[in-house]
Coordinates of C-alpha atoms in Angstrom, one line a residue:
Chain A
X7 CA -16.1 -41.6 -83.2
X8 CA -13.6 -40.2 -80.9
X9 CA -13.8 -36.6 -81.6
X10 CA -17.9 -37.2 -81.8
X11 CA -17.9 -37.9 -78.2
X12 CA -15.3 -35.4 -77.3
X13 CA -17.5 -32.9 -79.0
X14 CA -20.4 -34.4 -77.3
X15 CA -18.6 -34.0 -73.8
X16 CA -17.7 -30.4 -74.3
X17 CA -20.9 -29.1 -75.6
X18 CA -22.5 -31.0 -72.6
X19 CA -20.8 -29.8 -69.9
X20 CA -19.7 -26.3 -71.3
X21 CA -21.4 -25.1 -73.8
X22 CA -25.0 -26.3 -74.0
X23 CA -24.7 -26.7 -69.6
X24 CA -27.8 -27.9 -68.4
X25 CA -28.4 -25.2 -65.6
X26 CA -26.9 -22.1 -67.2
X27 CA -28.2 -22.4 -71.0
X28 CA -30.9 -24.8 -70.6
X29 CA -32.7 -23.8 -67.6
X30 CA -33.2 -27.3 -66.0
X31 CA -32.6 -28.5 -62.9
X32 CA -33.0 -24.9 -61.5
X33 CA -34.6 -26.0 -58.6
X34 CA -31.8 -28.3 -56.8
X35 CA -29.6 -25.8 -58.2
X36 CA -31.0 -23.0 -55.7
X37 CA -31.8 -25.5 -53.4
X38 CA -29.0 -27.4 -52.0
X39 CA -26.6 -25.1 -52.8
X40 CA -25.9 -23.0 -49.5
X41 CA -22.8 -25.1 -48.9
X42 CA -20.4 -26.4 -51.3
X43 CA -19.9 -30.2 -49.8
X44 CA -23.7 -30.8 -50.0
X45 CA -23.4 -29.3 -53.7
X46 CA -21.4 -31.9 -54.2
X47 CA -23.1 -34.6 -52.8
X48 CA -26.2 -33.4 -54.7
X49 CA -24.2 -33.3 -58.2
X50 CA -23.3 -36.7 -57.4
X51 CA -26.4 -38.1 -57.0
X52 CA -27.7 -36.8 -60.3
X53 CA -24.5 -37.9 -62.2
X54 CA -25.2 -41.2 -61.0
X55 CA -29.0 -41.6 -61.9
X56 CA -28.9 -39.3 -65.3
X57 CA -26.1 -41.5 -66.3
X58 CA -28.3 -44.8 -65.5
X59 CA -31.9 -43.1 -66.2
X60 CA -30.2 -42.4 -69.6
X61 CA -29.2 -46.4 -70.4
X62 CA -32.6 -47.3 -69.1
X63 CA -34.6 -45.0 -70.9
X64 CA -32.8 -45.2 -74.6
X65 CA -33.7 -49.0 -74.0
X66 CA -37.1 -48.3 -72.6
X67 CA -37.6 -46.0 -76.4
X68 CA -35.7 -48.6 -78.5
X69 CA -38.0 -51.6 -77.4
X70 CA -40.5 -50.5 -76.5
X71 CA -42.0 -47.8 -77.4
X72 CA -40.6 -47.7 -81.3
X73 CA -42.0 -51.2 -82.0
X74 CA -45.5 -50.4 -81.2
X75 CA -45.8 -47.0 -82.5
X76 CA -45.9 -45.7 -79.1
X77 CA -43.3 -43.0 -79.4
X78 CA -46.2 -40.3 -78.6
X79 CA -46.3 -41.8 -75.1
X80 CA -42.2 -40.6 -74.0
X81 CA -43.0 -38.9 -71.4
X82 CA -45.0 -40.4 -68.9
X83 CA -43.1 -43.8 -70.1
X84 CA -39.8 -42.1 -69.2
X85 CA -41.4 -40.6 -65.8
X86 CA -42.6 -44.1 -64.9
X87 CA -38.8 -45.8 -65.6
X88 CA -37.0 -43.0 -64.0
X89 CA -38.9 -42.7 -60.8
X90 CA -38.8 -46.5 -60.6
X91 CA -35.2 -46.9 -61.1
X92 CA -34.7 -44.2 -58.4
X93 CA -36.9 -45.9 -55.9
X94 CA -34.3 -49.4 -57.0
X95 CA -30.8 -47.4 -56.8
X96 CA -32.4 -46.2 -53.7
X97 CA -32.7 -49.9 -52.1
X98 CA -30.1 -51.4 -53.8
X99 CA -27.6 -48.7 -52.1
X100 CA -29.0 -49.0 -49.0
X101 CA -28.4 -52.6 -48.9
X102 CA -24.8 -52.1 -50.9
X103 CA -22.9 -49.4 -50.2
X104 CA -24.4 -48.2 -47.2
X105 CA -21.9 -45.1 -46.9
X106 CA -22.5 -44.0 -50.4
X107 CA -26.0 -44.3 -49.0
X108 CA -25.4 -41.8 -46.5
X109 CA -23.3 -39.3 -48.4
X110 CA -26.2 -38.9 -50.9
X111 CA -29.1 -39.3 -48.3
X112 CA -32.0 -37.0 -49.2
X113 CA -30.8 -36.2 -52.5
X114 CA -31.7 -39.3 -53.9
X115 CA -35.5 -39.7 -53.8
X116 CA -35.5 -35.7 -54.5
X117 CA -33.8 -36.7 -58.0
X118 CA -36.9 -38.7 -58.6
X119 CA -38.9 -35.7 -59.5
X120 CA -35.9 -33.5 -61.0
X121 CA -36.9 -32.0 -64.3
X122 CA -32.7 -31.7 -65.4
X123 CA -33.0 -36.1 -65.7
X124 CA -36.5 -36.3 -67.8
X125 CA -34.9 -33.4 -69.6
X126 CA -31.8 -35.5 -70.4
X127 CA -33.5 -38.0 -71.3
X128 CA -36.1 -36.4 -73.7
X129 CA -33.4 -34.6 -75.6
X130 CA -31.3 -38.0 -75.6
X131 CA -34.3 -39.3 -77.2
X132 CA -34.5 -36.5 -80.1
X133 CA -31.2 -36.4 -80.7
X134 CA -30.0 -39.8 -81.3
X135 CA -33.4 -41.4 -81.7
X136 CA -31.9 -42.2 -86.1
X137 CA -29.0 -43.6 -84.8
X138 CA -28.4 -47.5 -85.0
X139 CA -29.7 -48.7 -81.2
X140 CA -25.9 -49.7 -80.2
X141 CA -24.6 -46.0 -81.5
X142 CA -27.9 -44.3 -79.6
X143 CA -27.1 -46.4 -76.5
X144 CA -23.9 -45.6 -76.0
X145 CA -24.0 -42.0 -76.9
X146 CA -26.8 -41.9 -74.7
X147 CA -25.3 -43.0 -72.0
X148 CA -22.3 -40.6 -72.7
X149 CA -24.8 -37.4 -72.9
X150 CA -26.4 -38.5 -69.7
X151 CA -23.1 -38.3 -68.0
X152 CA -21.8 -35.3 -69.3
X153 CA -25.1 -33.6 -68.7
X154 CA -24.7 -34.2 -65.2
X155 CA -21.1 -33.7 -65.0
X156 CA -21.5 -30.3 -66.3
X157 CA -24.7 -29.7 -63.9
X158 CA -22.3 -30.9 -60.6
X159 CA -19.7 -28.0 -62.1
X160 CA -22.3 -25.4 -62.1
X161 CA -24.0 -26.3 -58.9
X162 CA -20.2 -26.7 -57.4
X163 CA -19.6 -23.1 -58.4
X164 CA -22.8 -21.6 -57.4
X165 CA -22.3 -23.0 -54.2
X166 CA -18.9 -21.4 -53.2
X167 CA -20.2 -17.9 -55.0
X168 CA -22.9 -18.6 -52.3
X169 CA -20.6 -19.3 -49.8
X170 CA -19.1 -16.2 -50.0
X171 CA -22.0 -13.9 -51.1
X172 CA -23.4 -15.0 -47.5
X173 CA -20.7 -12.9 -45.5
X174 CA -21.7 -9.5 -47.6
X175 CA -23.4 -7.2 -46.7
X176 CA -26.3 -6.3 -49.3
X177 CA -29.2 -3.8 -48.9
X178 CA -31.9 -5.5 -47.2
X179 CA -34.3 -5.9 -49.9
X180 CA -31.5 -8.2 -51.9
X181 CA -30.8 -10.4 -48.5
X182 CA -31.2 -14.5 -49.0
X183 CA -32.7 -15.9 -52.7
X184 CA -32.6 -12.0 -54.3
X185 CA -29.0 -11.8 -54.0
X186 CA -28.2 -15.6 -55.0
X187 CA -30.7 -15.5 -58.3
X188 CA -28.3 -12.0 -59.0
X189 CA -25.7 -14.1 -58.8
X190 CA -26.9 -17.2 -60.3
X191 CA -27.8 -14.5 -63.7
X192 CA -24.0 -13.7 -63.4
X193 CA -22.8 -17.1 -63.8
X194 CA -24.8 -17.6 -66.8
X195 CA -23.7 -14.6 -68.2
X196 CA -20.1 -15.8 -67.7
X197 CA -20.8 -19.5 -69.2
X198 CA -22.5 -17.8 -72.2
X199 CA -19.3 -17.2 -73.0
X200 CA -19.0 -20.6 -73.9
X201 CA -21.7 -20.4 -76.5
X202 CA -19.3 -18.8 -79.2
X203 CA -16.7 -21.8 -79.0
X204 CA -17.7 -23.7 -82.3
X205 CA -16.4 -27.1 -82.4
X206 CA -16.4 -29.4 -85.2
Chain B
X14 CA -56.1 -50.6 -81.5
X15 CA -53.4 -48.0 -81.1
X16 CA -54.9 -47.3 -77.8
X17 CA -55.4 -50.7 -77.0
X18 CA -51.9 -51.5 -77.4
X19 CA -50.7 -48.3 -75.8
X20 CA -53.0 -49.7 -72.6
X21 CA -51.3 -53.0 -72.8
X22 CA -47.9 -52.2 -72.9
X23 CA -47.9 -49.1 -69.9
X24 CA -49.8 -51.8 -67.9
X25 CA -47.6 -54.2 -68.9
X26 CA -44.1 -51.9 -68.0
X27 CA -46.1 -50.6 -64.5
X28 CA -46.5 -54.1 -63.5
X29 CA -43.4 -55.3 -64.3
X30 CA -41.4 -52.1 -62.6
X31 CA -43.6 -52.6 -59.8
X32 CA -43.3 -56.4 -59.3
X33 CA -39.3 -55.2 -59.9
X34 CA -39.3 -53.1 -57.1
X35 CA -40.8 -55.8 -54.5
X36 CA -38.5 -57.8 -55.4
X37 CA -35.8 -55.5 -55.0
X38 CA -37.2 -54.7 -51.4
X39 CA -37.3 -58.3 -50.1
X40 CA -33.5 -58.8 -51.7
X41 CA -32.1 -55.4 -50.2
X42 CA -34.1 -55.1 -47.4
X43 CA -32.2 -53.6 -44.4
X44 CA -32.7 -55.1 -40.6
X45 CA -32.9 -51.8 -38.6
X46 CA -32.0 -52.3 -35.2
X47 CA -35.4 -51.2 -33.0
X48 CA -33.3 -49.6 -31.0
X49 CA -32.1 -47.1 -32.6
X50 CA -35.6 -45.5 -32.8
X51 CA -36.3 -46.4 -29.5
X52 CA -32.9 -44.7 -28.3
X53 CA -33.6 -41.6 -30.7
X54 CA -36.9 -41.3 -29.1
X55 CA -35.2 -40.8 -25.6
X56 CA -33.0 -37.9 -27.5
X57 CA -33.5 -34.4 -27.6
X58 CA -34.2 -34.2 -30.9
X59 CA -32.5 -30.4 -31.4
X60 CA -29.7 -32.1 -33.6
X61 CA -27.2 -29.4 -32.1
X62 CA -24.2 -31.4 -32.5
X63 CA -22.4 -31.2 -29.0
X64 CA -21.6 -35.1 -29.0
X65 CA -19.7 -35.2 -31.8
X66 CA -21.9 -36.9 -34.2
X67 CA -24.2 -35.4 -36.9
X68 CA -27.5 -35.6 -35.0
X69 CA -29.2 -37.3 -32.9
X70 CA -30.4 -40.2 -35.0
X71 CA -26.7 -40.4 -35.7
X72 CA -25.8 -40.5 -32.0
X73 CA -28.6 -43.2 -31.3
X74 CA -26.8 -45.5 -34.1
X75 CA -23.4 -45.2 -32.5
X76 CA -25.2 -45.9 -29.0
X77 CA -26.7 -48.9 -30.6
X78 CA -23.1 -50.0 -32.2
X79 CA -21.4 -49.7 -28.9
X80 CA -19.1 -46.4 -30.3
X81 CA -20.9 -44.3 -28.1
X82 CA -21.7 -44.4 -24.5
X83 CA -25.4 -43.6 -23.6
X84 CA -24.5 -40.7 -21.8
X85 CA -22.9 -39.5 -24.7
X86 CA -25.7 -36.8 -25.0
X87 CA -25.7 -33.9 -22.5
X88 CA -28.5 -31.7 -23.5
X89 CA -30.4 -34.8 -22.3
X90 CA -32.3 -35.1 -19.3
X91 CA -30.7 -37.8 -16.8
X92 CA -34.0 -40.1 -16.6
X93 CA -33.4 -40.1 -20.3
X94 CA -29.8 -41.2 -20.1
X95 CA -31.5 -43.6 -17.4
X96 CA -34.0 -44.9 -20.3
X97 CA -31.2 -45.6 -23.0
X98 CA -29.4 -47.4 -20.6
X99 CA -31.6 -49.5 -19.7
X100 CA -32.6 -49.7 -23.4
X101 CA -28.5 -50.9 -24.2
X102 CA -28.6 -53.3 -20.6
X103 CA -25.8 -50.9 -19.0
X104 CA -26.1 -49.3 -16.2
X105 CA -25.9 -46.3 -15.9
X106 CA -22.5 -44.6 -15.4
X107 CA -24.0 -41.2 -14.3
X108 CA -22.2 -38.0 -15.4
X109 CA -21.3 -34.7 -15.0
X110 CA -24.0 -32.3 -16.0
X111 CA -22.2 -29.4 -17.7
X112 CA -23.2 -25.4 -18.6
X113 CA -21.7 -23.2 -21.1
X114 CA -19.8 -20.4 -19.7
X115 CA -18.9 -17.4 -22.0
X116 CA -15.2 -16.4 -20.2
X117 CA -14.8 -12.4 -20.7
X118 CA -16.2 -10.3 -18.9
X119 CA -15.1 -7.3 -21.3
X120 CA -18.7 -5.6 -21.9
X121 CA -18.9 -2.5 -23.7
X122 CA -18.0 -0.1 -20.7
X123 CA -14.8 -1.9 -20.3
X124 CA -13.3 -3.5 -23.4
X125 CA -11.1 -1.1 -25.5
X126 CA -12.5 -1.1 -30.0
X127 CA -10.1 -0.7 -32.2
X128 CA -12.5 0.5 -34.8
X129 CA -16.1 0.8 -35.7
X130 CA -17.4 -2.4 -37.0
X131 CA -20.6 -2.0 -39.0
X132 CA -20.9 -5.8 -41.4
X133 CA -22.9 -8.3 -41.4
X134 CA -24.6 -8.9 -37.1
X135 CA -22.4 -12.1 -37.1
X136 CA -19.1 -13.0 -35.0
X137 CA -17.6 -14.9 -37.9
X138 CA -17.9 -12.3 -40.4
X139 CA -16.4 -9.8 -37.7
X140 CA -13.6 -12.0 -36.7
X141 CA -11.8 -12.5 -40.0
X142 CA -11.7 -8.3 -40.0
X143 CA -9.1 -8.1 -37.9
X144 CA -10.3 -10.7 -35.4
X145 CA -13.1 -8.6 -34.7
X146 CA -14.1 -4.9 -33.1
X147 CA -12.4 -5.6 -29.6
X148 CA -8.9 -4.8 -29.0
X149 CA -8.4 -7.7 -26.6
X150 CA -7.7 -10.8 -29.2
X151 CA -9.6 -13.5 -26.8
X152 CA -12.8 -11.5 -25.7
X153 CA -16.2 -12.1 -27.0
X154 CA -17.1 -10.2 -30.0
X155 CA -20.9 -10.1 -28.8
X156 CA -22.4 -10.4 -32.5
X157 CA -24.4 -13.6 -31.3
X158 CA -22.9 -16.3 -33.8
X159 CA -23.4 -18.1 -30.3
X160 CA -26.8 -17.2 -30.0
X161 CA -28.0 -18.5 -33.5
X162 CA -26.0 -21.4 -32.3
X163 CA -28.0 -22.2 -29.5
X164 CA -30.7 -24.7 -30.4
X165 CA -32.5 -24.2 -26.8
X166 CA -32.5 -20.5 -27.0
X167 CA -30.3 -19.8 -23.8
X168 CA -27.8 -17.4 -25.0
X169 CA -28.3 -13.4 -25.2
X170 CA -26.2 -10.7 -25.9
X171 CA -25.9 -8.5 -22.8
X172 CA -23.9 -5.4 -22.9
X173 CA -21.7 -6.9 -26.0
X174 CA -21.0 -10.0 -24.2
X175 CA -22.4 -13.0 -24.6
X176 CA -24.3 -14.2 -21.3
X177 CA -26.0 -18.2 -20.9
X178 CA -29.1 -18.2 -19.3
X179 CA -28.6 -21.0 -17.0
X180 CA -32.5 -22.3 -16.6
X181 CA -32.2 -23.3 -20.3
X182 CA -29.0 -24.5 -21.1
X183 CA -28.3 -28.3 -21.7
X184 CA -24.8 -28.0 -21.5
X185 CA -24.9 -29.4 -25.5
X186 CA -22.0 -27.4 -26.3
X187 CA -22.9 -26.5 -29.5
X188 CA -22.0 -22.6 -28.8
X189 CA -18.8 -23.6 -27.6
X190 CA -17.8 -24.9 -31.5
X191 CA -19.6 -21.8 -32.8
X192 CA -17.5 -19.1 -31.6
X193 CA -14.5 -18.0 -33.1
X194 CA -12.8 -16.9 -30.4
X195 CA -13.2 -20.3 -28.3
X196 CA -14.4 -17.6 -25.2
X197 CA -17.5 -20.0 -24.6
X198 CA -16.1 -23.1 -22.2
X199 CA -17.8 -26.3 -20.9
X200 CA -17.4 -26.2 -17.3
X201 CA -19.7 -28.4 -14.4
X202 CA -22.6 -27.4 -14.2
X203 CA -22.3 -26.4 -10.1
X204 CA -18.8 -24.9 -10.1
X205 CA -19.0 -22.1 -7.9
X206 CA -16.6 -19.8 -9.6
X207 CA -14.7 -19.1 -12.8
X208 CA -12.4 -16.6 -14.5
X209 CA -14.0 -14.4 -16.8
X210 CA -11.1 -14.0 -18.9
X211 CA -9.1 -15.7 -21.4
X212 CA -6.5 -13.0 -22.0
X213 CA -3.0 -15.4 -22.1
X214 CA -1.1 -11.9 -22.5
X215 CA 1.1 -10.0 -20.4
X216 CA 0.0 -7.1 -18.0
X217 CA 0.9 -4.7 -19.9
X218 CA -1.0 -5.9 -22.8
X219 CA -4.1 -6.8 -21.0
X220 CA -4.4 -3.6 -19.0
X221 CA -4.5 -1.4 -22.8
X222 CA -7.1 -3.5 -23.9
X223 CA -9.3 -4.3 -21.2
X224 CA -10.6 -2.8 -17.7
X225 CA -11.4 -5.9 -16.6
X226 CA -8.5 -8.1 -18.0
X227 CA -6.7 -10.9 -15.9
X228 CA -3.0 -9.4 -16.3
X229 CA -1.6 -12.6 -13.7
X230 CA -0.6 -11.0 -10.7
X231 CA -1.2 -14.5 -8.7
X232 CA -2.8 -13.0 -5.7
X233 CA -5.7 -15.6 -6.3
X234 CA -3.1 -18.1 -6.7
X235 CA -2.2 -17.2 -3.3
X236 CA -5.0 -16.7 -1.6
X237 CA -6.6 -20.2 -2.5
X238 CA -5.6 -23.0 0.2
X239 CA -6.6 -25.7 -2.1
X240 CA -4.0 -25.3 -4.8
X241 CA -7.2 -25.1 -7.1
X242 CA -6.5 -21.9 -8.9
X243 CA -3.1 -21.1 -11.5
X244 CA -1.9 -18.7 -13.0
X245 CA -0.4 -20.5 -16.3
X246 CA 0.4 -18.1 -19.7
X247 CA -0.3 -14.8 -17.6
X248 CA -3.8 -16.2 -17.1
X249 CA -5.6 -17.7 -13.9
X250 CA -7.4 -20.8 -14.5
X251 CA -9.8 -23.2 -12.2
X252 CA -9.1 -26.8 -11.5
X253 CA -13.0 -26.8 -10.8
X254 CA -12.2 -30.5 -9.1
X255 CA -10.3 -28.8 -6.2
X256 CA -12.5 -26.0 -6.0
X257 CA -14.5 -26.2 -2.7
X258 CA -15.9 -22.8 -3.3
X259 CA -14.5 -21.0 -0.3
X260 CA -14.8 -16.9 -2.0
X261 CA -11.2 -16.2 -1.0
X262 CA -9.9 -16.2 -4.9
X263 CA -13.0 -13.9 -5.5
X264 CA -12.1 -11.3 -2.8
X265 CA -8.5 -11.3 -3.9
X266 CA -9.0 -10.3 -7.3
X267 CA -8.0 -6.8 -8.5
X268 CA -9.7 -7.1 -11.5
X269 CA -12.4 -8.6 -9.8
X270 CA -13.3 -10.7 -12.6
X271 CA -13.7 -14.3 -10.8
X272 CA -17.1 -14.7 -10.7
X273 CA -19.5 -17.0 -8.3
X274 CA -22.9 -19.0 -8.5
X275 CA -25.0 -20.0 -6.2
X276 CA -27.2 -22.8 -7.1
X277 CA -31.2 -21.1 -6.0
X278 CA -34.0 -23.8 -6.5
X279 CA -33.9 -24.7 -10.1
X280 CA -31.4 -22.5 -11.7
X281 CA -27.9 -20.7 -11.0
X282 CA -27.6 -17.0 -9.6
X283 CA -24.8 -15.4 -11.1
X284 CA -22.8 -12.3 -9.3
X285 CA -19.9 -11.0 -10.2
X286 CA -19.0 -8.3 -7.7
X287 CA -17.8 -8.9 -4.1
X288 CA -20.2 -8.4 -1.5

């Protein structure tokens, strides 16, 4: 069980990372990541809903949609909890931990609509979907996190490469997204490096 | 009766997420204080930053929680700081109206380059190479990091120094944070003159860099009968509260680098030669 999930957590964030060798979440990855403290604050954001979107979805599959056949139906059933459960962190936050509230501010809703948490949440759903429901729970939950752990390291990264790449001085042509998708590529390349760790 | 069930069961979860999340808006629902959007209202709304808080919806909050005073803002314009007074039940405590003042006066015919700078159009860049292109450590660099600063357009590079167009500055201070260097000083709005240095070397130092460089010789120091003007760390500085404007630093000046404005109608005219 122990080296399961320890496999689980370096595949997630290293070796299978959601930006760099499963292309999700690219969007928030270009977006917010001109400065490194608001990388941050975007990666936590999504660590916290991919984490709960997770727990609420593998229930969401396990009870309801299993039962009644409905298993056909994942994805607008998983769009519907996830952008609800957004909307409720949203509120709950805002009324509980107003500074946490603040730090995350716009990022929040914008997680609502972020492919990199259905996508979590879909592959949760085909990978553990055989397991016993307390075993797909918690290694749901696990994934989730990990998944977003490893897309806050990536966006973290990207964002001080950014930081820096802002200062040069490339030809014209490359100046503003050009240069960071370059860059971006290069980062990939790097963590594809990753890809010929076997574990297990 | 697949389909049926499918039908039931998404209307079923819809409804129950949605009766959820009214619930969860009456339990967490937050009391905004109307005032803060009445106070933001009175704002600028440029978000530059010169009070110290994020933005202005920011500044309005701390207005609202008694951390700020509402004159906190001074790109604002007074019957504005009037309004959010009378919005908070103060009175108003009036204020000083302030302008951005870019302190060298080292333009291109006069300030010695150490080398030919040719990066990235942007003081900050410049300034970690060496401290910039100038020879003179405290002088503006004249790249504009200032001038992309400036939420109300007022800054332009003239000459390779930075120079404020005083019709349109607020006196936010937002260029002041911006530059590198620190050359770009808050000063009252109606001071009639200023130093346009900020060379704290010696002389001998100054003069190599610099045509125009105060190298504290302390002849405006004593010229002035009003103990307003000091020579402190080889450089001459204003008390612009004992100023009363009377020219005689300005016609004592070797370097002739004390400048003077002279408030015309709406705006400021700026000389800087005697006359």
């Amino acid at each position: 069980m122990f080296g399961d999930i320890l496999v689980l957590m370096l595949s997630a964030v290293l070796i299978e990372n959601f930006i760099f060798s499963r292309f999700l979440g690219c969007c928030p990855f270009l977006g917010v990541s001109e400065k490194p403290d608001t990388a941050l604050g975007m990666g936590c954001a999504v660590i916290f809903v991919m984490t709960l979107a997770s727990a609420a979805c593998n229930l969401v599959y396990n009870f309801i949609l299993v039962p009644f056949n409905l298993e056909y139906l994942y994805t607008i059933a998983f769009i519907l909890v996830i952008a609800a459960l957004v909307q409720f962190i949203e509120m709950f936050l805002r009324k509980a931990v107003p500074s946490l509230y603040n730090a995350l501010g716009i990022y929040l809703p914008l997680i609502t609509t972020n492919c990199a948490v259905l996508g979590a949440v879909i592959l949760n759903m085909q990978k553990y979907s055989d397991m016993a429901r307390g075993q797909s729970f918690i290694f749901s939950v696990l994934f989730g996190f990990f998944a977003a752990v490893g897309f806050t390291l990536a966006i973290v990264i990207f964002a001080g490469v950014r930081a820096r790449v802002e200062y040069a001085d490339p030809p014209k042509c490359f100046k503003g997204m050009p240069i960071a998708l370059v860059t971006a590529g290069l980062i990939a390349m790097a963590f594809s490096g990753f890809s010929g760790a076997t574990i297990g | 009766m697949d389909i049926l069930w499918a039908v039931v069961w998404f209307a079923v979860l819809g409804i129950v997420l949605g009766v959820l999340l009214a619930i969860a808006s009456k339990i967490f629902a937050v009391k905004v204080d109307p005032r803060i959007e009445e106070i933001s209202d009175c704002l600028p709304g440029a978000n530059c930053g010169g009070c110290g808080f994020s933005g202005c919806g920011a500044l309005a909050q701390a207005i609202v929680e008694g951390k700020a005073s509402p004159n906190a803002c001074n790109a604002a314009e007074d019957d504005s700081i009037e309004k959010i007074s009378g919005i908070m039940g103060i009175s108003n405590e009036g204020r000083v109206r302030m302008r951005a003042q870019v302190m060298c006066s080292g333009t291109y015919q006069h300030a010695v380059k150490k080398y030919l700078y040719e990066g990235e159009q942007d003081c900050i860049a410049a300034a970690r190479l060496g401290g910039g292109d100038k020879l003179c450590p405290y002088g503006c660099i004249g790249l504009g990091s200032c001038v992309s600063a400036c939420k109300f357009d007022a800054i332009s590079i003239i000459d390779g120094v930075a120079a404020v167009d005083y019709h349109k500055c607020t006196g936010c201070g937002a260029c002041t944070v911006s530059c590198p260097k620190g050359t770009i000083k808050l000063i009252p709005y109606d001071s009639k003159h200023w130093v346009g240095c900020e060379a704290a070397d010696k002389g001998a130092a100054v003069r190599k860099y610099c045509d125009v460089g105060c190298f504290g010789c302390k002849l405006c120091e004593k010229a002035c009968e009003f103990d307003a003007i000091k020579v402190v760390n080889n450089i001459a500085a204003i008390d612009y509260t004992k100023c009363t404007g009377c020219d005689k630093c300005v016609d004592a000046c070797p370097r002739n680098i004390i400048w003077s404005s002279e408030a015309q109608g709406n705006g400021l005219i700026i000389t800087r030669t005697k006359e």
